[in-house]
Coordinates of C-alpha atoms (C1' of nucleotides) in Angstrom, one line a residue:
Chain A
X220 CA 5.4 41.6 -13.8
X221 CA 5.0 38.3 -12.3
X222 CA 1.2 38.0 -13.2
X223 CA -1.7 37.7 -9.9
X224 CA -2.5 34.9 -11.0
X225 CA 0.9 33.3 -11.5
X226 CA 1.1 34.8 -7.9
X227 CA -2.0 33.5 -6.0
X228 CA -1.2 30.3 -7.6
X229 CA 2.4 29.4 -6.4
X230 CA 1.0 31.1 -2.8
X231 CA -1.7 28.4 -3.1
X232 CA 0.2 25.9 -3.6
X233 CA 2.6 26.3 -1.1
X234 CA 0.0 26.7 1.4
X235 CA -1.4 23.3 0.6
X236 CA 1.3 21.7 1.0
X237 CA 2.1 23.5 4.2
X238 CA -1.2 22.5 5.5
X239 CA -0.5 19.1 4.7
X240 CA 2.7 18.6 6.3
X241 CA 0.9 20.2 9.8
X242 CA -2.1 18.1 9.3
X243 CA -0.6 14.9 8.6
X244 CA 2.3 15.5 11.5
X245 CA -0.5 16.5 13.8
X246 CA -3.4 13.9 12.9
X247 CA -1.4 11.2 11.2
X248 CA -2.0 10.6 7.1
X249 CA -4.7 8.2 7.6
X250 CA -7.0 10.4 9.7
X251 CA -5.8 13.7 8.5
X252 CA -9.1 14.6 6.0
X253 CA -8.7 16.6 2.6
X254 CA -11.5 18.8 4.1
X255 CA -9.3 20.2 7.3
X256 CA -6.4 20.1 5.2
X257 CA -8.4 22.6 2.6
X258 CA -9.7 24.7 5.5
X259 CA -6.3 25.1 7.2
X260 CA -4.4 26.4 3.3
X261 CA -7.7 28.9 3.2
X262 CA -9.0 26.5 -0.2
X263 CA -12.1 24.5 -1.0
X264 CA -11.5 20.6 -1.3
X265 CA -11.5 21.0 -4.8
X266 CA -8.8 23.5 -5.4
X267 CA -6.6 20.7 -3.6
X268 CA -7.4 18.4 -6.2
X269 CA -6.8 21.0 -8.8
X270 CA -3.2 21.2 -7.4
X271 CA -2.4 17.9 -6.6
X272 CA -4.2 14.4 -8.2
X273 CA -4.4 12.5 -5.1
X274 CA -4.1 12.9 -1.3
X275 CA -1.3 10.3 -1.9
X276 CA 0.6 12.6 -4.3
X277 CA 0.6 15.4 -1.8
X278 CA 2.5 12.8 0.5
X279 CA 5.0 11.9 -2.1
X280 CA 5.8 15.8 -2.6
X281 CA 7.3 15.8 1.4
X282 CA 8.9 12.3 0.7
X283 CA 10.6 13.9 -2.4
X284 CA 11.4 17.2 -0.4
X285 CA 13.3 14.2 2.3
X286 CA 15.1 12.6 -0.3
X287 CA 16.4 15.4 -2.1
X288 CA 18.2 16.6 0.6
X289 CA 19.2 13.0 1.4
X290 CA 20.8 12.5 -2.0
X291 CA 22.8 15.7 -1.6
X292 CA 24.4 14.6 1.6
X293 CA 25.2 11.2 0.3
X294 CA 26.6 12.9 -2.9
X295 CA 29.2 14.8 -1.3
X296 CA 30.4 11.6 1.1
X297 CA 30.9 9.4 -2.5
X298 CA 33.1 12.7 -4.1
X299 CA 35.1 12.0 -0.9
X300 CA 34.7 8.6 0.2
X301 CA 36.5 7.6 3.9
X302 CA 39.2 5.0 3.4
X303 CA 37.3 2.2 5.1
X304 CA 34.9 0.1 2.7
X305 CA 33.2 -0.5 6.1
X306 CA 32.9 2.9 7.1
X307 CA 31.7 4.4 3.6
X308 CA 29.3 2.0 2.9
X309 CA 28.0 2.0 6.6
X310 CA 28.4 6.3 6.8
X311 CA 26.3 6.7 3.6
X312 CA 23.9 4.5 4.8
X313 CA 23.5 5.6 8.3
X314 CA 22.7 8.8 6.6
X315 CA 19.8 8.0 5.3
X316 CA 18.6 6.7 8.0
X317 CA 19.2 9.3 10.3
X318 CA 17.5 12.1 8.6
X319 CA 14.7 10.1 7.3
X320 CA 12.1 11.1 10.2
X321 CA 13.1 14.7 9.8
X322 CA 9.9 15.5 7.8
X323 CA 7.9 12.2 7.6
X324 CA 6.7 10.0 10.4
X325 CA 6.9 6.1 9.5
X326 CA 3.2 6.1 9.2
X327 CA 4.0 8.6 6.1
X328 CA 6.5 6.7 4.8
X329 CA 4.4 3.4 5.3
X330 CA 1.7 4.9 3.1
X331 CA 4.0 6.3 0.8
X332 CA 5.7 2.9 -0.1
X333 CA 2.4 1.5 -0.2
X334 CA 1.6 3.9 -2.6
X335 CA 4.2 3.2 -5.3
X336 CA 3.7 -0.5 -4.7
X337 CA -0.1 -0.6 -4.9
X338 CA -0.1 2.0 -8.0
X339 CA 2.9 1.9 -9.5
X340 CA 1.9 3.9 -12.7
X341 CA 0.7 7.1 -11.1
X342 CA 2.5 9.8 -11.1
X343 CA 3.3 9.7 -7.1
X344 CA 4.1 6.3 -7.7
X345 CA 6.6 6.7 -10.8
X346 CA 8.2 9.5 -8.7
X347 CA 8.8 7.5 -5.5
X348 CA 10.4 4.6 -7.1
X349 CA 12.2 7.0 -8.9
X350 CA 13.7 8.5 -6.0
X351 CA 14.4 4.8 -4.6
X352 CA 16.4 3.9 -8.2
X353 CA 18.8 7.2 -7.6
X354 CA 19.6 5.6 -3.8
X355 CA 20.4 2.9 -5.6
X356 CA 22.3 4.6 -7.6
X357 CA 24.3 6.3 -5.1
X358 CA 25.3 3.1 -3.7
X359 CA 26.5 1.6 -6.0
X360 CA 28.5 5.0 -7.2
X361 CA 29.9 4.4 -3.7
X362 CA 31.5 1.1 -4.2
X363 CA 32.7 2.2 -7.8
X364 CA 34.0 4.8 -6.2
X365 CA 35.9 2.9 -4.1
X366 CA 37.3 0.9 -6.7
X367 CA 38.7 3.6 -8.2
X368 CA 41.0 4.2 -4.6
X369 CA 41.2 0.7 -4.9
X370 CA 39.7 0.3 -2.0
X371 CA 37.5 -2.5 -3.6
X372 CA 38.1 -5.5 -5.2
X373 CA 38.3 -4.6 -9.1
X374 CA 36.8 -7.7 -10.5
X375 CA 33.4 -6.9 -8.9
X376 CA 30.4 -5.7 -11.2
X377 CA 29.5 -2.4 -8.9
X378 CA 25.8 -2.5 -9.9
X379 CA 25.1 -6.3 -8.6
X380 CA 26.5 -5.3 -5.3
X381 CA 25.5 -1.7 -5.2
X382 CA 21.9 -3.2 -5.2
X383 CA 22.2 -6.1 -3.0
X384 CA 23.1 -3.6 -0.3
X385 CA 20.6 -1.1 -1.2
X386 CA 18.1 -3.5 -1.6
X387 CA 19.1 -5.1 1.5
X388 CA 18.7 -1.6 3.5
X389 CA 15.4 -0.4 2.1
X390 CA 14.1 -3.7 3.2
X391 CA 15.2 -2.9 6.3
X392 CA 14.2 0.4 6.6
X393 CA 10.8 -0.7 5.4
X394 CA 10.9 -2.7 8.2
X395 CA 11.8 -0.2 10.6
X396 CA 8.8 2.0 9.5
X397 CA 6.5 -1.2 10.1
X398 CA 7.7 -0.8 13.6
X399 CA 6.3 2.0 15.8
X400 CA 8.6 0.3 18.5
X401 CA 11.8 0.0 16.8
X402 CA 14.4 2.6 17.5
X403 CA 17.1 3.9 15.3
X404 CA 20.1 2.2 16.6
X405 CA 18.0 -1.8 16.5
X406 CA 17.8 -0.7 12.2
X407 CA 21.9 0.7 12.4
X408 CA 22.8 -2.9 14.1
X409 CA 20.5 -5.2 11.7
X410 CA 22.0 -3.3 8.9
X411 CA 25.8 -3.2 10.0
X412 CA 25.3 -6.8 10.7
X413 CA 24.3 -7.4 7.3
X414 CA 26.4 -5.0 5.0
X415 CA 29.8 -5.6 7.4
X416 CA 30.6 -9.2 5.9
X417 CA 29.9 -8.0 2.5
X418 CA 32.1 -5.1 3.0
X419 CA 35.2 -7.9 4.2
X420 CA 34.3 -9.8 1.6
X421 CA 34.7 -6.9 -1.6
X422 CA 37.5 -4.9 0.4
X423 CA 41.2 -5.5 -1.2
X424 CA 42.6 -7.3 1.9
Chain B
X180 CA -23.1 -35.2 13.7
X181 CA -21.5 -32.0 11.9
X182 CA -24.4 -30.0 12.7
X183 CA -26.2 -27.8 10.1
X184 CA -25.2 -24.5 11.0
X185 CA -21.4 -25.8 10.8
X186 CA -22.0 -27.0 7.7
X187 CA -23.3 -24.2 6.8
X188 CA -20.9 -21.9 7.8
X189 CA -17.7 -23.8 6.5
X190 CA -19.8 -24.0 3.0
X191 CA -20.1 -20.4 3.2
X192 CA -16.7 -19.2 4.0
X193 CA -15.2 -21.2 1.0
X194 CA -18.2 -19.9 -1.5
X195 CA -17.1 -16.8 -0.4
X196 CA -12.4 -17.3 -1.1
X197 CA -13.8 -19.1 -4.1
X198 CA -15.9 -15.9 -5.4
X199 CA -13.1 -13.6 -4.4
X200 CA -10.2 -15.3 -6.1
X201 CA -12.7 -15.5 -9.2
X202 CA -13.7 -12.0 -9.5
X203 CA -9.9 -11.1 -8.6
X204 CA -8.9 -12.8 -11.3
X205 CA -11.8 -11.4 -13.4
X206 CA -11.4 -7.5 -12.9
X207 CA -8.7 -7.3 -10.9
X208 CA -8.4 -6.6 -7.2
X209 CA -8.8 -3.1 -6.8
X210 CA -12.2 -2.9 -9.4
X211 CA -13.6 -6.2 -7.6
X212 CA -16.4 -4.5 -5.8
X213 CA -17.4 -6.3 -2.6
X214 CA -21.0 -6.8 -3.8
X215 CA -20.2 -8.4 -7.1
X216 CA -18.3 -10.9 -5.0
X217 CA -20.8 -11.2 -2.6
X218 CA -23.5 -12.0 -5.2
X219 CA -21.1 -15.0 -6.6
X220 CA -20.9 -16.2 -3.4
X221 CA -25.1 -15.9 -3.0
X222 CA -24.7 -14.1 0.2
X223 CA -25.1 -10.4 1.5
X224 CA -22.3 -8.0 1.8
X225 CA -22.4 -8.2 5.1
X226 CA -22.1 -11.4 5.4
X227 CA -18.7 -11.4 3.7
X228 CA -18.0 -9.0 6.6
X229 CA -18.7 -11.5 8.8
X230 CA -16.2 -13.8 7.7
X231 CA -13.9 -11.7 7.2
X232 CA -12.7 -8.2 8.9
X233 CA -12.3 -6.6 5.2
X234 CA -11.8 -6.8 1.5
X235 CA -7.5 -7.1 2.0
X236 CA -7.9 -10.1 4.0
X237 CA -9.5 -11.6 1.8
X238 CA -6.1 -11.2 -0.5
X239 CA -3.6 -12.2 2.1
X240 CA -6.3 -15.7 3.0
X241 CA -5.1 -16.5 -0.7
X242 CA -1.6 -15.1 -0.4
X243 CA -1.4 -17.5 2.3
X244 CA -2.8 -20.7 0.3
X245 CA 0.0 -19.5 -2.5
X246 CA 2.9 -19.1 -0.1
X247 CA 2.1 -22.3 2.1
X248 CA 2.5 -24.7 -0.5
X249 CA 5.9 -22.5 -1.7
X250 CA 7.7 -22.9 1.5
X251 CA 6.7 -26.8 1.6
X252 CA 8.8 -27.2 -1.8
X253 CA 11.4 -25.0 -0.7
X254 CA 11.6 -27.2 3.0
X255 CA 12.3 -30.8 0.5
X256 CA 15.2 -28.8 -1.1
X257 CA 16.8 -27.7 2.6
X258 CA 16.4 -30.7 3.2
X259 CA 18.4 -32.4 1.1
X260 CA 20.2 -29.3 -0.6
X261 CA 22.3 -29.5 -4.3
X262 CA 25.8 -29.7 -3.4
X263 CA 26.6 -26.2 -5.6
X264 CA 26.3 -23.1 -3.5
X265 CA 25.0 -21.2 -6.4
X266 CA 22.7 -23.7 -7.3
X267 CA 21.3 -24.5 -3.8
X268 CA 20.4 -20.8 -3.2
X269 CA 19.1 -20.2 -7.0
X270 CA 17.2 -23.0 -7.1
X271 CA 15.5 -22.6 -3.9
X272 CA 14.5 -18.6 -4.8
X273 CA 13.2 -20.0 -8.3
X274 CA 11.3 -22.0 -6.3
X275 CA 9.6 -19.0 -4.8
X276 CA 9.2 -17.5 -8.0
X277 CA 8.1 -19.4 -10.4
X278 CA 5.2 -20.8 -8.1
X279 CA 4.0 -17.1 -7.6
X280 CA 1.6 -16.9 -10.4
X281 CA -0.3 -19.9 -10.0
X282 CA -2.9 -18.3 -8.1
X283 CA -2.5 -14.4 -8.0
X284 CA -1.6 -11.9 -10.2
X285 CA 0.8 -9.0 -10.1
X286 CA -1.6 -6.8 -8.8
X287 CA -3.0 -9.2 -6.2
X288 CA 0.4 -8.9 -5.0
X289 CA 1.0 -5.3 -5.3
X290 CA -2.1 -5.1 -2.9
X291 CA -1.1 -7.9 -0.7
X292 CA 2.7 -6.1 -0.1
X293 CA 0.9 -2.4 -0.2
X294 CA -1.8 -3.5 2.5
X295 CA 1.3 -5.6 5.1
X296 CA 3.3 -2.4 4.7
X297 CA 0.7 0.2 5.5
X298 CA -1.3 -1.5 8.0
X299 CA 1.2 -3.8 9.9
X300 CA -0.8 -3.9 12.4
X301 CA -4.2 -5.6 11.8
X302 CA -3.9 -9.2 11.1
X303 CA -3.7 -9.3 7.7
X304 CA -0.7 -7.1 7.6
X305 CA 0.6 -9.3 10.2
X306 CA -0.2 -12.4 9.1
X307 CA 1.6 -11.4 5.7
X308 CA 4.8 -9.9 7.3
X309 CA 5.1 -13.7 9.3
X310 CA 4.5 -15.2 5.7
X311 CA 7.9 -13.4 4.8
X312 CA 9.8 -13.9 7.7
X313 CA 9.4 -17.9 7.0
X314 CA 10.3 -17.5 3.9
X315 CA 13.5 -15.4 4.9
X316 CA 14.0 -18.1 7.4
X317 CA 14.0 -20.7 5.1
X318 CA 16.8 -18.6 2.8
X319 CA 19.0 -18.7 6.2
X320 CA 18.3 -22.7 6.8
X321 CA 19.3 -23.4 3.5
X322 CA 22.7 -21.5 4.3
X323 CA 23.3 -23.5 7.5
X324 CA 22.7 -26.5 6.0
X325 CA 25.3 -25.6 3.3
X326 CA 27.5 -25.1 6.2
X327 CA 27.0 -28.2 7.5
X328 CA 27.8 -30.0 4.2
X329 CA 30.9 -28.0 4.4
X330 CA 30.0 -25.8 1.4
X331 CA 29.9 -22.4 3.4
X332 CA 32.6 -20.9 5.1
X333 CA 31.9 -22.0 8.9
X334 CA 32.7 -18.4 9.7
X335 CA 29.9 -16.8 8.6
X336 CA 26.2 -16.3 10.3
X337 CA 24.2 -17.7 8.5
X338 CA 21.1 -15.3 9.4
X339 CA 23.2 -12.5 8.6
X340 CA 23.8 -13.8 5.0
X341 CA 20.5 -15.1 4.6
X342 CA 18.6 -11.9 5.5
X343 CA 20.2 -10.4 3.3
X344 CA 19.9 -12.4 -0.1
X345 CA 16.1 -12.7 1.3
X346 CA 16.0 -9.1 1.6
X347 CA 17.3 -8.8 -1.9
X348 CA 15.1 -11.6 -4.1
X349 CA 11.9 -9.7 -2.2
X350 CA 12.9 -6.5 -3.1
X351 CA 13.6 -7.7 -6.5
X352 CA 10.4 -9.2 -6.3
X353 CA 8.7 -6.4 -5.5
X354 CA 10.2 -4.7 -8.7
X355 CA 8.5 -7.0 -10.8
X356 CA 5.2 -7.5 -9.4
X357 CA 5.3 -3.3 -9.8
X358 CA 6.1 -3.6 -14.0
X359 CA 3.2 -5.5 -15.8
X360 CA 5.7 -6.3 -18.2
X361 CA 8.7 -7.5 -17.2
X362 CA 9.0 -11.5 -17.4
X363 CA 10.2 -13.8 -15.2
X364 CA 13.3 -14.4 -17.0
X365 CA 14.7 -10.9 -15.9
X366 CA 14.1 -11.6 -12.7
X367 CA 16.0 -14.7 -12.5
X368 CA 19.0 -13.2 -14.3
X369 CA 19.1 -9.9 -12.2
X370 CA 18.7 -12.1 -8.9
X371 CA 21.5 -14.7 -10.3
X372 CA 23.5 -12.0 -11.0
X373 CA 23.1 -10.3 -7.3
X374 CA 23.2 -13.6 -5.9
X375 CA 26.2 -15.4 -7.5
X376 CA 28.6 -13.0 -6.9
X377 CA 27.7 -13.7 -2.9
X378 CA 27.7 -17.3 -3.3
X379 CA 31.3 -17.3 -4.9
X380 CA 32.4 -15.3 -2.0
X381 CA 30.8 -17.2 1.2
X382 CA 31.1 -20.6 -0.6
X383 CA 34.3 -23.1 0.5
X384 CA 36.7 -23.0 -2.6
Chain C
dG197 C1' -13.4 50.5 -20.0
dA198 C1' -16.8 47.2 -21.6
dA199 C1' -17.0 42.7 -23.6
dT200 C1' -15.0 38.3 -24.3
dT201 C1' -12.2 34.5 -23.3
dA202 C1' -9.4 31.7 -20.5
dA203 C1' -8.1 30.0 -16.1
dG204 C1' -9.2 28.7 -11.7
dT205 C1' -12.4 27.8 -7.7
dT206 C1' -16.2 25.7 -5.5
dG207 C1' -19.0 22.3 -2.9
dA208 C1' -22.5 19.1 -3.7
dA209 C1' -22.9 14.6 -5.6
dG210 C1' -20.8 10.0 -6.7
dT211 C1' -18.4 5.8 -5.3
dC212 C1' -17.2 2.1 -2.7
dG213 C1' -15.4 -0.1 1.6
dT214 C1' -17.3 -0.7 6.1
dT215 C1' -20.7 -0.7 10.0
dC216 C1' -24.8 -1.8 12.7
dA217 C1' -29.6 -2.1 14.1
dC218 C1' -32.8 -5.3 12.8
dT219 C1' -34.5 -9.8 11.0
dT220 C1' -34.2 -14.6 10.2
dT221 C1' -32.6 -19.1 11.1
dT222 C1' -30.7 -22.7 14.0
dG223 C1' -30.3 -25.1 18.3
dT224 C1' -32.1 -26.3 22.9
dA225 C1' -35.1 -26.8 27.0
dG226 C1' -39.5 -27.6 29.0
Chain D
dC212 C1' -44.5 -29.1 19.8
dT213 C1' -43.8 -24.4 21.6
dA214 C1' -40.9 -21.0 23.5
dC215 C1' -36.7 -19.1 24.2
dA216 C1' -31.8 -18.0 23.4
dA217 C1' -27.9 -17.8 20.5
dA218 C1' -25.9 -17.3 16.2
dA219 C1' -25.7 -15.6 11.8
dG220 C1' -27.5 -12.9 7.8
dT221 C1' -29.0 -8.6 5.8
dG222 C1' -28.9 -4.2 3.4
dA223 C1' -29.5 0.6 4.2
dA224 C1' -26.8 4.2 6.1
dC225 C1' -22.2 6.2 6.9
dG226 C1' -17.6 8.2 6.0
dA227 C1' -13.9 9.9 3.2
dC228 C1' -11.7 10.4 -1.2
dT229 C1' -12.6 12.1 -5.7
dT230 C1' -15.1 14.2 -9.6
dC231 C1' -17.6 17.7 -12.2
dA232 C1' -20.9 21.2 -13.7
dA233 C1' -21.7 25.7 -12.4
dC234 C1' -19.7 29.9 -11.0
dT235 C1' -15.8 33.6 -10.2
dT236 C1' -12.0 36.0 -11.3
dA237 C1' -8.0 37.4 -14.0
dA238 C1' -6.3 38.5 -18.6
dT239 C1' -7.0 40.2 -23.2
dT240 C1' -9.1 42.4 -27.0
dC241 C1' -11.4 46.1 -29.4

DNA sequence: GAATTAAGTTGAAGTCGTTCACTTTTGTAG
DNA sequence: CTACAAAAGTGAACGACTTCAACTTAATTC
């Protein structure tokens, strides 16, 4: 027997965070309020805070959901990289950035990197840079991979580069989020322009 | 003749940076409590209001003092760069570094980053986001004027290259302004390490 | 199945940044 | 010197996240 309260609690949850994604999509994070959230999940302000420390950790829980499925999609493009350094680094990249705006809005992920800067021990905080550090990883899994099809210079350290790029990106894509204005393809171009000499540069000629 | 109410209005405003940075410094931006500051300065919270449009810029008025006198050190060394590729772009980003420090802490600049990211419109957050783009500016003179020593492969855009480095020593920047502990020695080694292996590559052999 | 304990919910109160209607002070004109 | 206008100062009130002491409800024990 699963237990009612086991029950009413995972159904509470889930509600929650439903509510929050609708609130925040519909409102925005800054002017969505705990209080409308609460009403909308069927819960009293406090039951939110019993679930989730901060409005900010409720924001990081969709971020995570994003990234998750992010990471997944880039793992299966390093277990089969395309031939091209250019094209795999640019490929892997690109999608991220495509299905980053699937779930969030950029004035989510605004307050969400603002969040694990400002208040880097909390919980939300630990969790986002987490989830930045396994990007990371994936890039630079990338290029190693791509040393192994020899695709890549062998003399290269994989992590130096693997985070140049990918910390050349997320500024980028920090600055895309700053920008209400700024469309998709403006962030593909900055970044292509920036990753494509690097990718010349490491590729076995 | 200056006028009392000038006077008295320029006397205020820096009674009022003076307090801030002391009671910044004292308890730390976030448990700084406008009052308290306002009290130091011997005026009324609302006065502080007056002068400025709220508590964060306050933070990026001193942000601004400390990055001014940064990119006035770093303009001597474009101008008259050292003739090592490695050297010119390590020294320059040390530069940035090891001034940043002198007048706020780690958390003052957690704030400062969190606050330009999540509100990049008002203008604080704007007025921090031009702060960085000069500094990134300043990265990219330093490569042209490597090319124009003959340093740096003439091929290469030098705004390309220097965005990207940039983009890399603030990110790594941000990871240590986020970890109370970690000392400025590990950031110059992991930015010398992500740096050098670029410099090697754009540099004239 | 009544009593007891443990777990969870509740919303009013607390905190702190920010605003605004009112007061005080400075400058100017008659 | 008085009266008026403009500028600046003031702090109580406000709004929104967060906390917590009191209350309900589920689980367990006898």
């Amino acid at each position: 027997m699963a237990g009612l309260r086991a029950r009413q609690k995972a159904d509470r949850e889930r509600r929650i965070l439903e509510a929050a994604v609708t609130t925040f999509r519909a409102k925005g994070y800054r002017a969505a309020r705990i209080e409308e959230l609460a009403h909308r999940a069927e819960v009293s302000v406090g039951t939110v805070y019993n679930y989730y420390q901060s409005k900010g950790e409720i924001l990081v829980a969709v971020v995570a959901m994003e990234v998750e499925e992010v990471l997944a999609a880039g793992a299966a493009m390093v277990a089969n990289p395309p031939e091209d350094v250019d094209a795999a680094l640019l490929d892997l990249v690109f999608g991220y950035f495509d299905h980053s705006l699937k779930y969030l809005s950029k004035e989510m992920w605004r307050f969400a990197m603002a969040l694990s800067i400002e208040s880097p021990q909390t919980p939300s905080g630990r969790r986002y840079t987490e989830l930045d550090q396994r990007l990371a990883d994936q890039v630079t899994a990338m290029i190693a991979a791509l040393q192994k099809t020899g695709e890549v210079r062998p003399d290269l350290a994989p992590g130096a580069i693997g985070t140049l790029l990918f910390n050349n990106l997320n500024q980028e894509f920090t600055a895309f989020v700053k920008d209400e204005a700024m469309p998709l393809e403006i962030l593909h171009s900055r970044v292509s322009a920036q990753t494509r000499p690097v990718a010349r540069m490491i590729a076995t000629r």
